[in-house]
Amino acid sequence: MEPFEPEDFWRAIILYGLNTATYKIALAQCLISYGEGHQTDIPLDVLARDFFVLYRKRLEADRPQLVLPDRLTVMERIVRLERLGKINEDQAIERVAREAFGDVLPRFHTVSDKALPISFYHFDGRTLHLTDELFELFGNGPKREHLKDETGSRWDLLEAAFSLRRERWSLTNDIRQFYLEKGYARTDITHTRPVLNGYQHGRCFYCGDVMDNDEVHVDHVIPRQLVQHDELWNLVLAHRFCNLQKNDALPDAVYIEKLIARNEHFIASNHPIKQTLIRELGASPEARRKAVLRVYHDAELVIGVTWQGIRGYRPDTDPLLHKFNQLWKTIPHSSR
C-alpha cells in the first residue's frame, strides 16, 4: 500500500470532514494564501483580519454558511454588524479573533473524530506556525492550482447544500436582518432584577415555584439571538435550572401568553416602568398583544418552537399567572 502524502491528508480535511459549517474551508483558503506567500508565522490578529475580509467578500452573495436552518455562524453575525455600522472594521476583527476560532483551529486536522498524523500548522494560542507540509503543497507544489480549485469548489458546494436545506431561507434571512438592524449590543441586565421581582413575587417565570436569591437568572423569553435587544417587555426572572433548560430556545406559546399577561400586570399596577412598556409595545392592550405575537411568530419562522417548558408545569395551577390574571380582571375596561 502506497504511503499517504500531504496532498491526501489535505483532501481528507476538505472533502471528507463533517463540514456542518464553512469555517474549515475558509481557514484552508487562508492557509493556501500563507503557503503561497511563504509566510511561516501568522499572528492571531493577522489571521482574524484575513478571515474577516474573506467572509465579508463571500457573504456578498448572501448564502448560508451553516447547515442548521435556524442559526447564523459567528462570522455571519459579525459581518452583518459591521455592514450595519454597529461596529467598525477593527472591532469586527477583534471579535473574530475572540469568538470565531474556538473550534476550527484545534479541530482542523480532525476527520471523523480522528486526528491526522500530520499537521499543516501548530497553534500556540497566539500564533499559527506553518509546517513544511503546507509549503510542500502550496509553496511551489505541482498540484497547487488543482488543490486550490478543489477547496474553492467545496465551499460552493457546501453553500448550495445548506441553501437546499432551508425552505424558508430567504424569509428567515429577511427577518433576521430586520431585527439585527433594530437591535443593539448586549447590555448589563442584572439591574432589572428588582424591577422584575417586584411583580414576580419571588417566583420563577417558567415553573412558578419560589426562587432563592442566589439562583435567580434574568432571561429573554424570546431569545436574544433573534430580537437583538434587552427591552424590559421580554425580560423575566427564572431559576438557574429553568433558564439553563430553556437555554437559547424559543418557548411554547403558553409562556408568551403569560408574558403578555405579565406586561399588562405591570401597566395596570401603574408601576414606574409602565410608560417604558407602552413606548416599547403600544398604547392599548390590543396593540401590545399584537406587537409581542408578531415578534413571537417571526421567531417561530426563524428558530422554531424548540422548548415545551418545564415538565409538569400547568398554567391553570400557576400562582403567578393567576395573580396576573386576577389583577387584570379588576381593572375597568375603560382604563385598560
Coordinates of C-alpha atoms in Angstrom, one line a residue:
M1 CA 0.0 0.0 0.0
E2 CA 1.4 3.4 -1.0
P3 CA 2.0 5.8 1.9
F4 CA -0.3 8.8 2.2
E5 CA 1.1 12.1 1.0
P6 CA 0.4 15.6 2.4
E7 CA -2.0 16.0 -0.6
D8 CA -4.1 13.0 0.6
F9 CA -4.4 14.4 4.1
W10 CA -5.3 17.9 2.8
R11 CA -8.0 16.4 0.6
A12 CA -9.4 14.4 3.5
I13 CA -9.8 17.6 5.5
I14 CA -11.5 19.4 2.7
L15 CA -13.6 16.7 1.2
Y16 CA -14.4 14.2 4.0
G17 CA -14.6 16.4 7.1
L18 CA -18.0 16.8 8.8
N19 CA -18.3 20.4 7.3
T20 CA -21.5 21.4 9.1
A21 CA -20.2 25.0 8.6
T22 CA -17.7 26.6 6.2
Y23 CA -15.1 27.5 8.8
K24 CA -12.6 24.7 7.8
I25 CA -12.8 25.8 4.2
A26 CA -12.3 29.4 5.0
L27 CA -9.3 28.6 7.2
A28 CA -8.0 26.3 4.4
Q29 CA -8.1 29.2 1.9
C30 CA -6.2 31.4 4.4
L31 CA -3.6 28.7 4.7
I32 CA -3.2 28.4 1.0
S33 CA -2.5 32.1 0.7
Y34 CA 0.1 31.9 3.5
G35 CA 1.7 28.9 1.9
E36 CA 1.9 30.7 -1.5
G37 CA 3.4 33.7 0.2
H38 CA 6.0 31.6 2.1
Q39 CA 4.8 33.1 5.4
T40 CA 5.9 30.9 8.4
D41 CA 4.3 32.5 11.4
I42 CA 0.9 34.1 11.4
P43 CA -0.2 36.1 14.5
L44 CA -3.9 35.6 15.5
D45 CA -4.8 39.2 14.7
V46 CA -3.5 38.8 11.2
L47 CA -5.5 35.6 10.7
A48 CA -8.6 37.3 12.1
R49 CA -8.2 40.2 9.7
D50 CA -7.8 37.8 6.7
F51 CA -10.6 35.6 7.9
F52 CA -12.9 38.6 8.2
V53 CA -12.1 40.1 4.8
L54 CA -12.6 36.6 3.2
Y55 CA -16.0 36.2 4.8
R56 CA -17.1 39.8 4.1
K57 CA -16.4 39.2 0.4
R58 CA -18.0 35.7 0.5
L59 CA -21.2 37.0 2.1
E60 CA -21.9 39.5 -0.6
A61 CA -23.8 36.6 -2.2
D62 CA -25.8 36.3 1.0
R63 CA -25.7 32.5 1.1
P64 CA -25.9 30.4 4.3
Q65 CA -22.7 29.2 5.9
L66 CA -24.2 26.7 8.4
V67 CA -26.2 23.5 7.9
L68 CA -28.7 24.4 10.6
P69 CA -31.6 26.4 9.1
D70 CA -32.3 28.3 12.4
R71 CA -28.8 29.6 13.1
L72 CA -26.2 32.0 11.8
T73 CA -22.5 31.5 12.2
V74 CA -20.5 33.8 14.3
M75 CA -18.9 35.2 11.2
E76 CA -22.2 35.9 9.5
R77 CA -23.3 37.9 12.6
I78 CA -20.0 39.8 12.8
V79 CA -20.1 40.7 9.1
R80 CA -23.7 41.9 9.3
L81 CA -23.0 44.1 12.4
E82 CA -20.1 45.7 10.5
R83 CA -22.2 46.3 7.4
L84 CA -24.9 47.9 9.5
G85 CA -22.4 50.2 11.1
K86 CA -23.0 48.9 14.6
I87 CA -19.3 48.0 14.9
N88 CA -16.3 49.2 12.8
E89 CA -13.8 47.0 11.0
D90 CA -11.3 47.0 13.8
Q91 CA -14.0 46.0 16.3
A92 CA -15.2 43.3 13.9
I93 CA -11.7 41.9 13.5
E94 CA -11.2 41.9 17.3
R95 CA -14.4 39.9 17.7
V96 CA -13.3 37.4 15.1
A97 CA -10.1 36.8 17.0
R98 CA -12.0 36.4 20.2
E99 CA -15.0 34.4 19.1
A100 CA -14.5 32.7 15.7
F101 CA -11.7 30.2 16.1
G102 CA -12.5 28.3 19.3
D103 CA -13.5 25.1 17.4
V104 CA -11.9 25.3 14.0
L105 CA -8.3 25.9 14.9
P106 CA -7.9 22.9 17.3
R107 CA -10.0 20.6 15.1
F108 CA -8.8 21.5 11.6
H109 CA -6.7 18.3 11.4
T110 CA -9.5 16.1 12.7
V111 CA -11.6 14.0 10.3
S112 CA -14.4 11.7 11.6
D113 CA -13.2 12.5 15.2
K114 CA -9.7 11.1 14.4
A115 CA -6.6 13.3 14.4
L116 CA -4.5 13.1 11.3
P117 CA -0.8 12.0 11.6
I118 CA 0.5 15.3 10.1
S119 CA -0.3 19.0 10.7
F120 CA -0.2 21.9 8.3
Y121 CA 0.3 24.3 11.3
H122 CA 0.7 24.4 15.0
F123 CA -1.1 26.9 17.1
D124 CA 0.2 28.1 20.5
G125 CA -2.8 30.3 21.4
R126 CA -1.3 33.5 19.8
T127 CA 0.4 32.5 16.5
L128 CA 0.0 29.9 13.8
H129 CA 3.3 28.2 13.0
L130 CA 3.1 26.8 9.5
T131 CA 4.7 23.5 8.7
D132 CA 6.8 22.1 5.9
E133 CA 3.8 20.0 4.7
L134 CA 1.9 23.1 3.9
F135 CA 4.7 24.7 1.9
E136 CA 5.2 21.3 0.1
L137 CA 1.7 21.7 -1.2
F138 CA 1.3 25.4 -1.8
G139 CA 4.8 26.9 -1.9
N140 CA 5.6 25.7 -5.4
G141 CA 3.8 22.3 -5.3
P142 CA 2.8 20.9 -8.7
K143 CA -0.8 20.3 -7.6
R144 CA -1.2 23.7 -6.0
E145 CA -3.7 25.0 -8.5
H146 CA -5.8 21.8 -8.5
L147 CA -6.0 21.8 -4.7
K148 CA -6.9 25.5 -4.7
D149 CA -9.7 24.9 -7.1
E150 CA -10.9 21.9 -5.2
T151 CA -11.0 23.9 -2.0
G152 CA -13.0 26.7 -3.6
S153 CA -15.4 24.3 -5.2
R154 CA -16.0 22.6 -1.8
W155 CA -17.1 26.0 -0.4
D156 CA -19.5 26.5 -3.3
L157 CA -20.9 23.0 -2.8
L158 CA -21.5 23.5 0.9
E159 CA -23.3 26.7 0.4
A160 CA -25.6 25.1 -2.2
A161 CA -26.3 22.2 0.1
F162 CA -27.1 24.4 3.0
S163 CA -29.4 26.5 0.9
L164 CA -31.4 23.4 -0.2
R165 CA -32.0 22.5 3.4
R166 CA -33.6 25.9 4.1
E167 CA -37.1 26.0 2.6
R168 CA -37.7 29.4 4.1
W169 CA -34.2 30.6 3.9
S170 CA -34.9 33.9 2.1
L171 CA -37.7 34.7 4.5
T172 CA -35.8 33.9 7.7
N173 CA -32.8 35.8 6.4
D174 CA -35.0 38.9 5.9
I175 CA -36.5 38.5 9.4
R176 CA -33.0 38.2 11.0
Q177 CA -31.9 41.3 9.1
F178 CA -34.9 43.3 10.3
Y179 CA -34.2 42.6 14.0
L180 CA -30.4 43.0 13.6
E181 CA -31.0 46.4 12.1
K182 CA -33.2 47.4 15.1
G183 CA -31.0 45.7 17.7
Y184 CA -28.1 46.8 19.8
A185 CA -25.1 45.3 21.6
R186 CA -25.7 43.4 24.8
T187 CA -26.1 45.5 27.9
D188 CA -25.8 44.6 31.6
I189 CA -29.4 43.5 32.5
T190 CA -28.8 42.4 36.1
H191 CA -30.0 45.8 37.4
T192 CA -33.5 44.8 36.1
R193 CA -33.9 42.1 38.8
P194 CA -35.5 44.3 41.5
V195 CA -37.9 45.8 38.9
L196 CA -39.0 42.4 37.6
N197 CA -39.1 40.7 41.0
G198 CA -41.4 43.3 42.5
Y199 CA -44.2 41.7 40.4
Q200 CA -43.0 38.2 40.1
H201 CA -43.1 37.9 43.9
G202 CA -40.0 35.8 44.1
R203 CA -41.4 33.1 41.7
C204 CA -39.8 31.6 38.6
F205 CA -41.5 32.7 35.4
Y206 CA -41.1 29.2 33.9
C207 CA -42.1 26.8 36.7
G208 CA -44.0 29.1 39.0
D209 CA -42.1 28.0 42.1
V210 CA -40.3 30.2 44.7
M211 CA -36.7 31.2 43.9
D212 CA -33.8 31.6 46.3
N213 CA -31.8 34.8 45.7
D214 CA -28.6 33.0 44.7
E215 CA -30.3 31.1 41.9
V216 CA -32.1 33.9 40.0
H217 CA -31.3 34.5 36.4
V218 CA -32.6 37.3 34.1
D219 CA -33.8 35.7 30.8
H220 CA -35.0 36.8 27.4
V221 CA -38.3 34.9 26.8
I222 CA -37.9 35.3 23.0
P223 CA -34.2 34.5 22.6
R224 CA -31.9 37.4 22.2
Q225 CA -30.3 35.7 19.2
L226 CA -33.3 36.9 17.3
V227 CA -34.6 40.1 19.0
Q228 CA -31.0 41.6 19.5
H229 CA -32.2 43.8 22.3
D230 CA -32.7 43.9 26.1
E231 CA -36.1 45.6 26.3
L232 CA -38.0 45.0 29.5
W233 CA -41.1 43.6 27.9
N234 CA -39.2 40.5 27.0
L235 CA -37.2 40.0 30.3
V236 CA -38.2 37.7 33.1
L237 CA -36.7 36.1 36.2
A238 CA -36.2 32.4 36.3
H239 CA -34.5 29.7 38.4
R240 CA -31.0 29.0 37.2
F241 CA -32.1 25.4 36.4
C242 CA -35.1 26.5 34.4
N243 CA -33.1 29.1 32.5
L244 CA -30.4 26.5 31.6
Q245 CA -33.1 24.1 30.5
K246 CA -34.6 26.7 28.2
N247 CA -31.1 27.8 27.1
D248 CA -31.4 29.8 23.8
A249 CA -34.6 28.1 22.7
L250 CA -38.0 29.6 21.8
P251 CA -40.6 28.5 24.4
D252 CA -44.1 27.2 23.8
A253 CA -46.9 29.8 23.2
V254 CA -48.2 29.3 26.8
Y255 CA -45.2 31.3 28.1
I256 CA -45.9 34.0 25.5
E257 CA -49.5 34.4 26.8
K258 CA -48.0 34.5 30.3
L259 CA -45.5 37.2 29.2
I260 CA -48.3 39.3 27.7
A261 CA -50.3 39.0 31.0
R262 CA -47.2 39.9 33.0
N263 CA -46.7 43.1 30.9
E264 CA -50.3 44.1 31.3
H265 CA -49.9 43.5 35.1
F266 CA -47.1 46.0 35.2
I267 CA -49.1 48.6 33.3
A268 CA -52.4 48.0 35.3
S269 CA -50.4 48.4 38.5
N270 CA -49.1 51.8 37.5
H271 CA -45.6 50.5 38.0
P272 CA -42.9 53.1 37.2
I273 CA -41.9 51.1 34.0
K274 CA -45.5 51.4 32.7
Q275 CA -44.5 54.2 30.2
T276 CA -41.5 52.2 29.1
L277 CA -43.7 49.2 28.2
I278 CA -46.2 51.4 26.4
R279 CA -43.4 53.0 24.5
E280 CA -41.9 49.6 23.5
L281 CA -45.2 47.8 22.7
G282 CA -48.1 50.2 22.1
A283 CA -50.7 52.4 23.8
S284 CA -53.5 49.8 24.1
P285 CA -53.7 46.1 25.3
E286 CA -54.6 45.0 21.7
A287 CA -51.6 46.8 20.2
R288 CA -49.2 45.4 22.8
R289 CA -50.5 41.9 22.4
K290 CA -50.2 42.2 18.6
A291 CA -46.6 43.5 18.9
V292 CA -45.5 40.6 21.1
L293 CA -47.2 38.0 19.0
R294 CA -45.7 39.4 15.8
V295 CA -42.2 39.0 17.3
Y296 CA -43.0 35.5 18.5
H297 CA -44.4 34.4 15.1
D298 CA -41.3 35.8 13.4
A299 CA -39.2 33.8 15.9
E300 CA -41.2 30.7 15.0
L301 CA -40.3 31.1 11.4
V302 CA -36.6 31.6 12.1
I303 CA -36.0 29.5 15.2
G304 CA -39.0 27.2 15.6
V305 CA -40.6 26.3 18.9
T306 CA -38.0 24.1 20.4
W307 CA -38.8 24.2 24.2
Q308 CA -42.1 22.9 25.5
G309 CA -41.4 24.1 29.1
I310 CA -40.6 22.6 32.5
R311 CA -42.0 19.1 32.9
G312 CA -45.2 19.2 35.0
Y313 CA -45.8 22.9 34.6
R314 CA -49.6 23.7 34.3
P315 CA -50.8 27.2 33.6
D316 CA -54.1 26.6 35.4
T317 CA -52.3 26.0 38.7
D318 CA -49.5 28.6 38.3
P319 CA -50.0 31.1 41.2
L320 CA -48.0 33.8 39.4
L321 CA -50.2 33.6 36.3
H322 CA -53.3 33.5 38.5
K323 CA -52.2 36.7 40.2
F324 CA -51.5 38.4 36.9
N325 CA -54.9 37.5 35.6
Q326 CA -56.8 38.4 38.8
L327 CA -55.4 41.9 38.9
W328 CA -56.1 42.3 35.2
K329 CA -59.8 41.4 35.7
T330 CA -60.2 44.1 38.4
I331 CA -59.1 46.9 36.1
P332 CA -62.2 48.7 34.5
H333 CA -62.3 48.1 30.8
S334 CA -62.3 51.8 30.0
S335 CA -59.0 52.3 31.8
R336 CA -57.2 49.5 30.0

